[in-house]
Coordinates of C-alpha atoms in Angstrom, one line a residue:
Chain A
X1 CA 82.0 114.8 88.3
X2 CA 83.3 116.7 91.5
X3 CA 86.2 115.2 93.7
X4 CA 84.6 115.3 97.4
X5 CA 87.7 113.8 99.0
X6 CA 91.0 114.0 98.6
X7 CA 94.3 112.5 100.5
X8 CA 97.7 112.8 99.4
X9 CA 101.0 111.8 101.5
X10 CA 99.2 110.6 104.3
X11 CA 101.1 108.8 106.9
X12 CA 100.7 107.4 110.2
X13 CA 102.7 106.2 113.2
X14 CA 102.2 104.4 116.4
X15 CA 105.3 104.8 118.1
X16 CA 108.2 103.2 115.9
X17 CA 105.6 101.2 113.8
X18 CA 103.9 103.0 110.8
X19 CA 100.7 101.8 110.7
X20 CA 99.6 103.8 107.0
X21 CA 102.4 105.0 104.8
X22 CA 101.9 107.4 101.7
X23 CA 98.4 106.7 101.1
X24 CA 97.2 108.7 98.0
X25 CA 93.3 108.3 96.9
X26 CA 90.9 110.5 96.1
X27 CA 86.9 109.9 95.6
X28 CA 84.3 111.3 93.7
X29 CA 80.9 111.6 93.1
X30 CA 78.7 109.1 92.5
X31 CA 81.8 106.4 93.3
X32 CA 81.5 103.4 95.9
X33 CA 85.0 102.7 96.7
X34 CA 85.8 99.7 98.5
X35 CA 88.9 99.8 100.3
X36 CA 90.1 96.0 100.7
X37 CA 92.8 94.4 103.1
X38 CA 94.0 91.9 105.3
X39 CA 93.4 92.4 108.9
X40 CA 95.9 95.2 110.1
X41 CA 96.3 96.3 107.2
X42 CA 95.9 100.0 107.9
X43 CA 92.0 100.3 106.7
X44 CA 90.1 101.6 109.8
X45 CA 93.2 104.2 110.5
X46 CA 92.4 105.3 107.1
X47 CA 89.2 105.8 107.7
X48 CA 89.4 107.4 111.6
X49 CA 92.1 109.7 109.7
X50 CA 89.1 110.9 107.3
X51 CA 86.9 112.0 110.2
X52 CA 89.4 113.8 111.9
X53 CA 89.5 110.9 114.7
X54 CA 93.2 110.2 114.6
X55 CA 95.9 112.3 114.1
X56 CA 98.1 111.9 111.0
X57 CA 100.3 113.2 109.1
X58 CA 99.6 114.6 105.5
X59 CA 96.7 116.5 103.7
X60 CA 93.1 115.1 103.6
X61 CA 90.5 117.5 102.4
X62 CA 86.6 116.0 102.6
X63 CA 84.0 118.5 101.0
X64 CA 86.5 121.4 101.2
X65 CA 86.9 120.3 105.0
X66 CA 90.2 120.3 106.7
X67 CA 89.4 116.8 109.0
X68 CA 91.5 118.3 111.6
X69 CA 90.5 121.2 112.3
X70 CA 86.5 121.9 110.7
X71 CA 86.0 118.3 112.0
X72 CA 82.6 120.0 113.4
X73 CA 81.5 121.7 110.1
X74 CA 82.4 118.5 108.5
X75 CA 80.2 116.1 110.0
X76 CA 77.1 117.9 109.1
X77 CA 77.8 116.2 105.8
X78 CA 79.6 113.2 106.5
X79 CA 78.3 109.8 108.0
X80 CA 79.8 107.1 109.9
X81 CA 79.0 103.3 110.8
X82 CA 82.2 102.1 113.1
X83 CA 83.0 98.3 113.0
X84 CA 82.5 98.6 116.7
X85 CA 78.8 100.2 116.0
X86 CA 77.3 100.5 119.3
X87 CA 74.2 102.5 120.7
X88 CA 73.8 102.8 124.4
X89 CA 71.6 99.6 125.2
X90 CA 69.7 101.5 127.4
X91 CA 68.5 104.1 124.9
X92 CA 64.8 103.3 123.3
X93 CA 64.9 103.9 119.7
X94 CA 62.4 107.2 120.0
X95 CA 64.9 108.4 122.0
X96 CA 67.9 107.9 119.9
X97 CA 65.9 109.8 117.2
X98 CA 65.4 112.3 119.5
X99 CA 69.0 112.7 120.8
X100 CA 70.0 112.9 117.1
X101 CA 67.6 115.7 116.2
X102 CA 69.0 117.7 118.7
X103 CA 72.4 117.5 118.1
X104 CA 72.1 117.0 114.1
X105 CA 71.0 120.3 112.4
X106 CA 70.8 118.1 109.1
X107 CA 69.2 115.3 111.0
X108 CA 65.5 114.3 109.4
X109 CA 63.1 112.7 111.9
X110 CA 60.9 112.2 109.1
X111 CA 62.8 110.2 107.2
X112 CA 64.2 107.9 109.9
X113 CA 60.7 106.9 110.8
X114 CA 59.8 106.5 107.3
X115 CA 62.5 104.0 107.2
X116 CA 61.9 102.2 110.2
X117 CA 58.4 101.6 109.9
X118 CA 59.7 99.6 106.6
X119 CA 61.5 97.0 109.6
X120 CA 60.3 95.0 112.0
X121 CA 61.9 97.8 114.8
X122 CA 59.3 99.3 117.2
X123 CA 60.3 102.5 118.0
X124 CA 59.7 101.9 121.8
X125 CA 62.0 99.1 122.2
X126 CA 65.5 99.6 123.9
X127 CA 68.8 99.4 122.0
X128 CA 69.7 96.0 124.2
X129 CA 66.4 94.3 123.1
X130 CA 67.4 94.6 119.3
X131 CA 69.1 92.0 117.6
X132 CA 72.8 92.5 116.1
X133 CA 71.2 93.2 112.7
X134 CA 68.4 95.3 113.9
X135 CA 70.9 97.7 115.5
X136 CA 72.5 98.4 112.0
X137 CA 69.1 98.8 110.3
X138 CA 68.9 101.3 113.2
X139 CA 72.2 102.7 112.6
X140 CA 71.4 103.0 108.6
X141 CA 68.4 105.1 109.7
X142 CA 70.2 107.5 111.9
X143 CA 72.6 108.4 108.6
X144 CA 70.0 108.5 105.7
X145 CA 68.2 110.7 108.1
X146 CA 71.6 113.0 107.8
X147 CA 71.7 113.1 104.0
X148 CA 75.1 113.0 103.9
X149 CA 77.2 113.5 101.1
X150 CA 79.9 111.3 102.2
X151 CA 79.3 107.7 103.9
X152 CA 82.1 106.0 105.6
X153 CA 81.1 102.3 106.4
X154 CA 83.8 100.5 108.3
X155 CA 82.9 96.3 108.2
X156 CA 79.0 97.6 108.3
X157 CA 77.8 94.3 107.9
X158 CA 80.1 92.5 110.1
X159 CA 78.5 89.5 112.3
X160 CA 74.8 89.8 110.5
X161 CA 74.0 86.8 108.6
X162 CA 73.8 86.6 104.6
X163 CA 70.0 88.1 104.4
X164 CA 70.3 91.1 107.2
X165 CA 74.3 91.4 105.0
X166 CA 72.0 91.6 101.7
X167 CA 69.2 93.7 103.0
X168 CA 71.7 96.7 104.2
X169 CA 73.2 97.2 101.0
X170 CA 69.7 96.4 99.0
X171 CA 68.5 99.7 101.3
X172 CA 71.6 101.3 101.0
X173 CA 71.3 101.4 97.6
X174 CA 67.5 101.9 97.6
X175 CA 67.3 104.9 99.9
X176 CA 70.5 106.2 100.5
X177 CA 72.9 106.4 97.5
X178 CA 72.5 108.9 95.0
X179 CA 75.0 109.8 92.1
X180 CA 76.2 113.1 94.0
X181 CA 77.2 111.3 97.1
X182 CA 80.0 108.7 97.4
X183 CA 80.5 105.8 99.9
X184 CA 83.8 104.4 100.8
X185 CA 83.0 100.8 102.7
X186 CA 85.6 98.5 104.3
X187 CA 84.6 94.5 104.5
X188 CA 85.8 91.1 104.4
X189 CA 83.1 90.3 101.9
X190 CA 83.9 91.4 98.8
X191 CA 82.5 88.3 96.9
X192 CA 78.8 89.8 97.9
X193 CA 79.8 93.3 96.9
X194 CA 81.9 93.3 94.0
X195 CA 79.0 94.5 92.0
X196 CA 78.3 97.1 94.2
X197 CA 81.8 99.2 94.3
X198 CA 82.6 101.3 91.1
X199 CA 85.9 101.3 92.3
X200 CA 88.5 99.4 94.7
X201 CA 91.4 100.3 96.7
X202 CA 93.9 97.2 97.9
X203 CA 95.5 97.9 101.0
X204 CA 98.6 95.9 102.9
X205 CA 101.1 96.6 105.4
X206 CA 99.7 100.2 105.7
X207 CA 100.5 100.5 101.6
X208 CA 98.3 101.2 98.9
X209 CA 99.0 98.6 96.2
X210 CA 96.3 98.8 94.0
X211 CA 93.3 101.7 93.0
X212 CA 91.4 101.0 90.2
X213 CA 87.8 101.2 89.0
X214 CA 86.0 98.1 89.1
X215 CA 85.2 98.0 85.4
X216 CA 89.2 98.7 84.4
X217 CA 89.6 95.9 86.5
X218 CA 88.3 93.2 84.7
X219 CA 90.3 94.3 81.7
X220 CA 93.6 94.5 83.6
X221 CA 93.5 90.9 85.2
X222 CA 93.1 87.5 83.4
X223 CA 93.1 84.5 84.8
X224 CA 94.2 81.4 82.1
X225 CA 94.0 77.6 82.5
X226 CA 97.5 76.6 81.4
X227 CA 98.2 73.0 80.7
X228 CA 101.3 71.3 82.3
X229 CA 103.7 71.5 78.8
X230 CA 102.9 75.4 78.5
X231 CA 103.5 76.3 82.0
X232 CA 107.1 76.7 82.0
X233 CA 106.9 79.2 79.4
X234 CA 103.4 80.7 80.5
X235 CA 105.5 81.5 84.0
X236 CA 108.1 83.6 82.1
X237 CA 105.1 86.2 81.9
X238 CA 105.4 86.4 85.2
X239 CA 102.1 85.4 86.9
X240 CA 101.0 87.0 90.2
X241 CA 100.2 83.9 91.3
X242 CA 99.8 80.2 90.2
X243 CA 97.7 77.3 91.2
X244 CA 98.2 73.9 90.0
X245 CA 95.3 71.4 90.0
X246 CA 95.0 68.0 88.2
X247 CA 97.2 69.0 85.7
X248 CA 96.2 72.3 85.2
X249 CA 98.0 75.4 86.6
X250 CA 95.5 78.8 86.6
X251 CA 97.6 81.7 86.3
X252 CA 96.4 85.5 87.1
X253 CA 98.3 88.3 84.8
X254 CA 98.4 91.7 85.4
X255 CA 98.0 93.9 82.2
X256 CA 99.0 91.3 79.5
X257 CA 97.4 91.5 76.4
X258 CA 95.1 88.7 75.7
X259 CA 97.0 87.7 71.9
X260 CA 100.2 86.6 74.3
X261 CA 97.8 84.2 76.8
X262 CA 95.7 82.5 74.6
X263 CA 98.6 80.1 73.1
X264 CA 98.5 79.3 77.2
X265 CA 95.0 78.1 77.7
X266 CA 91.5 79.6 77.8
X267 CA 91.7 83.0 79.3
X268 CA 88.8 83.9 81.9
X269 CA 88.0 86.6 84.0
X270 CA 88.9 86.7 87.9
X271 CA 86.6 87.4 90.3
X272 CA 87.9 90.4 92.5
X273 CA 88.6 88.0 95.0
X274 CA 90.8 86.5 93.2
X275 CA 92.4 89.4 92.0
X276 CA 92.9 90.3 96.1
X277 CA 94.6 87.1 96.7
X278 CA 96.7 87.3 93.6
X279 CA 97.6 91.0 94.8
X280 CA 98.4 90.1 98.5
X281 CA 100.6 87.2 98.0
X282 CA 102.6 88.3 95.0
X283 CA 103.3 91.5 97.7
X284 CA 104.3 89.1 100.3
X285 CA 106.7 87.2 98.6
Chain B
X1 CA 67.5 88.4 94.1
X2 CA 70.7 88.9 92.6
X3 CA 71.1 87.3 88.9
X4 CA 73.9 85.1 88.3
X5 CA 76.5 87.2 85.4
X6 CA 78.9 86.0 83.0
X7 CA 82.2 87.3 84.8
X8 CA 83.8 87.8 80.6
X9 CA 81.6 90.3 79.9
X10 CA 80.9 93.5 81.1
X11 CA 77.5 93.4 83.7
X12 CA 76.3 96.5 81.9
X13 CA 76.1 95.1 78.3
X14 CA 74.4 91.7 79.8
X15 CA 71.9 93.8 81.5
X16 CA 71.8 95.9 78.0
X17 CA 70.9 91.9 76.5
X18 CA 68.7 91.0 79.2
X19 CA 66.3 93.8 78.8
X20 CA 66.3 93.7 75.2
X21 CA 65.1 89.9 75.3
X22 CA 62.3 90.6 78.1
X23 CA 61.1 93.5 75.2
X24 CA 61.0 90.9 72.6
X25 CA 59.6 88.5 74.7
X26 CA 56.6 90.3 75.6
X27 CA 57.3 90.7 79.6
X28 CA 57.7 94.5 79.0
X29 CA 55.2 95.9 76.9
X30 CA 55.2 98.9 74.7
X31 CA 54.4 102.1 76.7
X32 CA 55.6 100.8 79.9
X33 CA 58.2 102.1 81.9
X34 CA 61.0 100.2 82.7
X35 CA 62.3 99.9 86.6
X36 CA 63.7 103.1 88.0
X37 CA 68.1 102.7 88.2
X38 CA 67.8 102.6 92.0
X39 CA 65.3 99.7 92.3
X40 CA 67.4 97.4 89.7
X41 CA 70.4 98.4 91.6
X42 CA 68.9 97.3 95.0
X43 CA 67.2 94.1 93.7
X44 CA 70.0 92.9 91.4
X45 CA 72.6 94.3 94.2
X46 CA 75.2 96.3 91.3
X47 CA 75.8 99.5 91.0
X48 CA 73.6 102.4 89.7
X49 CA 76.4 103.5 87.7
X50 CA 76.3 100.1 86.0
X51 CA 72.8 100.3 85.3
X52 CA 72.7 103.9 83.9
X53 CA 75.0 102.8 81.4
X54 CA 73.0 99.9 80.1
X55 CA 69.8 102.4 80.4
X56 CA 71.7 104.8 78.4
X57 CA 72.5 102.3 75.2
X58 CA 69.1 101.3 75.3
X59 CA 68.3 105.3 74.9
X60 CA 70.8 106.0 71.6
X61 CA 69.3 102.7 70.0
X62 CA 65.5 104.5 70.6
X63 CA 64.3 101.3 72.4
X64 CA 63.5 103.4 75.2
X65 CA 62.7 107.3 76.0
X66 CA 62.9 109.0 78.3
X67 CA 59.6 110.9 79.7
X68 CA 61.0 114.0 82.1
X69 CA 60.3 113.8 85.4
X70 CA 58.5 109.8 84.9
X71 CA 61.8 107.9 83.5
X72 CA 62.2 105.7 81.1
X73 CA 59.6 103.9 78.7
X74 CA 59.6 101.5 75.9
X75 CA 59.1 103.1 72.8
X76 CA 56.5 102.2 70.6
X77 CA 56.9 100.3 67.7
X78 CA 60.4 99.5 69.3
X79 CA 59.7 95.5 69.5
X80 CA 59.4 95.3 65.9
X81 CA 62.1 98.0 65.1
X82 CA 64.0 95.0 67.3
X83 CA 63.2 91.7 65.8
X84 CA 64.0 93.3 62.6
X85 CA 67.4 94.3 64.1
X86 CA 67.8 91.2 65.7
X87 CA 66.8 88.7 63.1
X88 CA 68.9 91.0 60.8
X89 CA 71.8 89.9 63.4
X90 CA 71.1 86.6 63.7
X91 CA 71.2 85.3 60.2
X92 CA 74.6 87.8 59.7
X93 CA 76.9 86.9 62.6
X94 CA 75.1 83.4 64.6
X95 CA 73.4 81.7 61.4
X96 CA 76.8 81.2 59.0
X97 CA 78.6 79.3 62.7
X98 CA 75.3 77.2 63.0
X99 CA 75.2 76.3 59.5
X100 CA 78.8 75.2 59.7
X101 CA 78.3 73.2 62.6
X102 CA 75.6 71.6 60.7
X103 CA 77.6 70.5 58.2
X104 CA 80.6 69.1 60.4
X105 CA 77.8 67.5 62.1
X106 CA 76.3 66.0 59.0
X107 CA 73.0 66.8 60.1
X108 CA 70.2 66.3 58.2
X109 CA 67.2 68.8 57.7
X110 CA 65.0 66.1 59.3
X111 CA 67.2 65.0 61.8
X112 CA 67.2 69.1 62.8
X113 CA 63.8 69.2 62.7
X114 CA 62.5 66.4 64.8
X115 CA 60.4 67.7 67.6
X116 CA 62.7 68.4 70.8
X117 CA 63.1 65.5 73.4
X118 CA 61.9 62.9 70.9
X119 CA 64.1 59.7 70.7
X120 CA 66.6 60.3 67.8
X121 CA 67.5 57.2 65.7

């Protein structure tokens, strides 16, 4: 699998305040990376740096391009949906297609039309008459038609209802994704997409606190339901997180062998959301 | 539609098992095509690599075969071969445990053969 994006020593400050520090990661073909972190952790800033939309220190390589100096060429193969995705309210759907066809060398109008035909968006509607979900679908149509190798999604489903959110990811997997592309996505609804992701990166206060494939992460982290009499012993193994309820303490462990844990209680595999909460609270202590 | 996955087992194994069961139960017939990776990914909302992995296992075990450009098809004789294999694995792995439990609970053959749902005496 070849590397499509590599980032090393990424730093960014606004005045005195450092918002991204020493971020390193890379994304390969076929990967769907979830960039997960609390509000203000630096997710959007990282994405903007990758897209050349914000100045930064460090090295970023996207498909062999430098986002700072070769942004225009880079954008022929990179697509982006911003969390503040807005299309001009007065534009009609078919005008948006004509506009894209005019400015983007790889835009395939028929692809966008085929996709839109599957939705209930009329080509002659103005953007202001479309619902929020329809606008997201329209964005997706524009992006599918570019056939980008790299797709960056910043909270693409924010404010959408669950049906539309699911529909969005269905289309993404069915109509966009192939094994030679990659996707970076940020979202607060990780439980909804945890099985879609191949990799996750947790970010907090501008630093990456964990990057791992979703396959390995399930091996690494374990939840143990510990009974009260064993709680002290179990705590000596430094759980990331302990939560007591009705005489049982649920503890989250990182990288402890099952043999060491099973004497404390029943072991189960945490969800990505459990791990996220565990890692974030630990870093905050 | 999404399926509830068991968090303690890798999804590709569960998917693999699911396809095997579907073939054994006759829902997917010999000579029939498996749904494409893309289709399964979007319906179950899981990443396509997971599905490819399950499909690869099925290919490695000669349950399905690739037809160039057309996708994966259930092999002729797959159902019988699997039936053999699953019987073997049941008899050597699950059955001894069940037998042990039957002995522990002192269940008689009569009680065990009672039709399900019938009042137990």
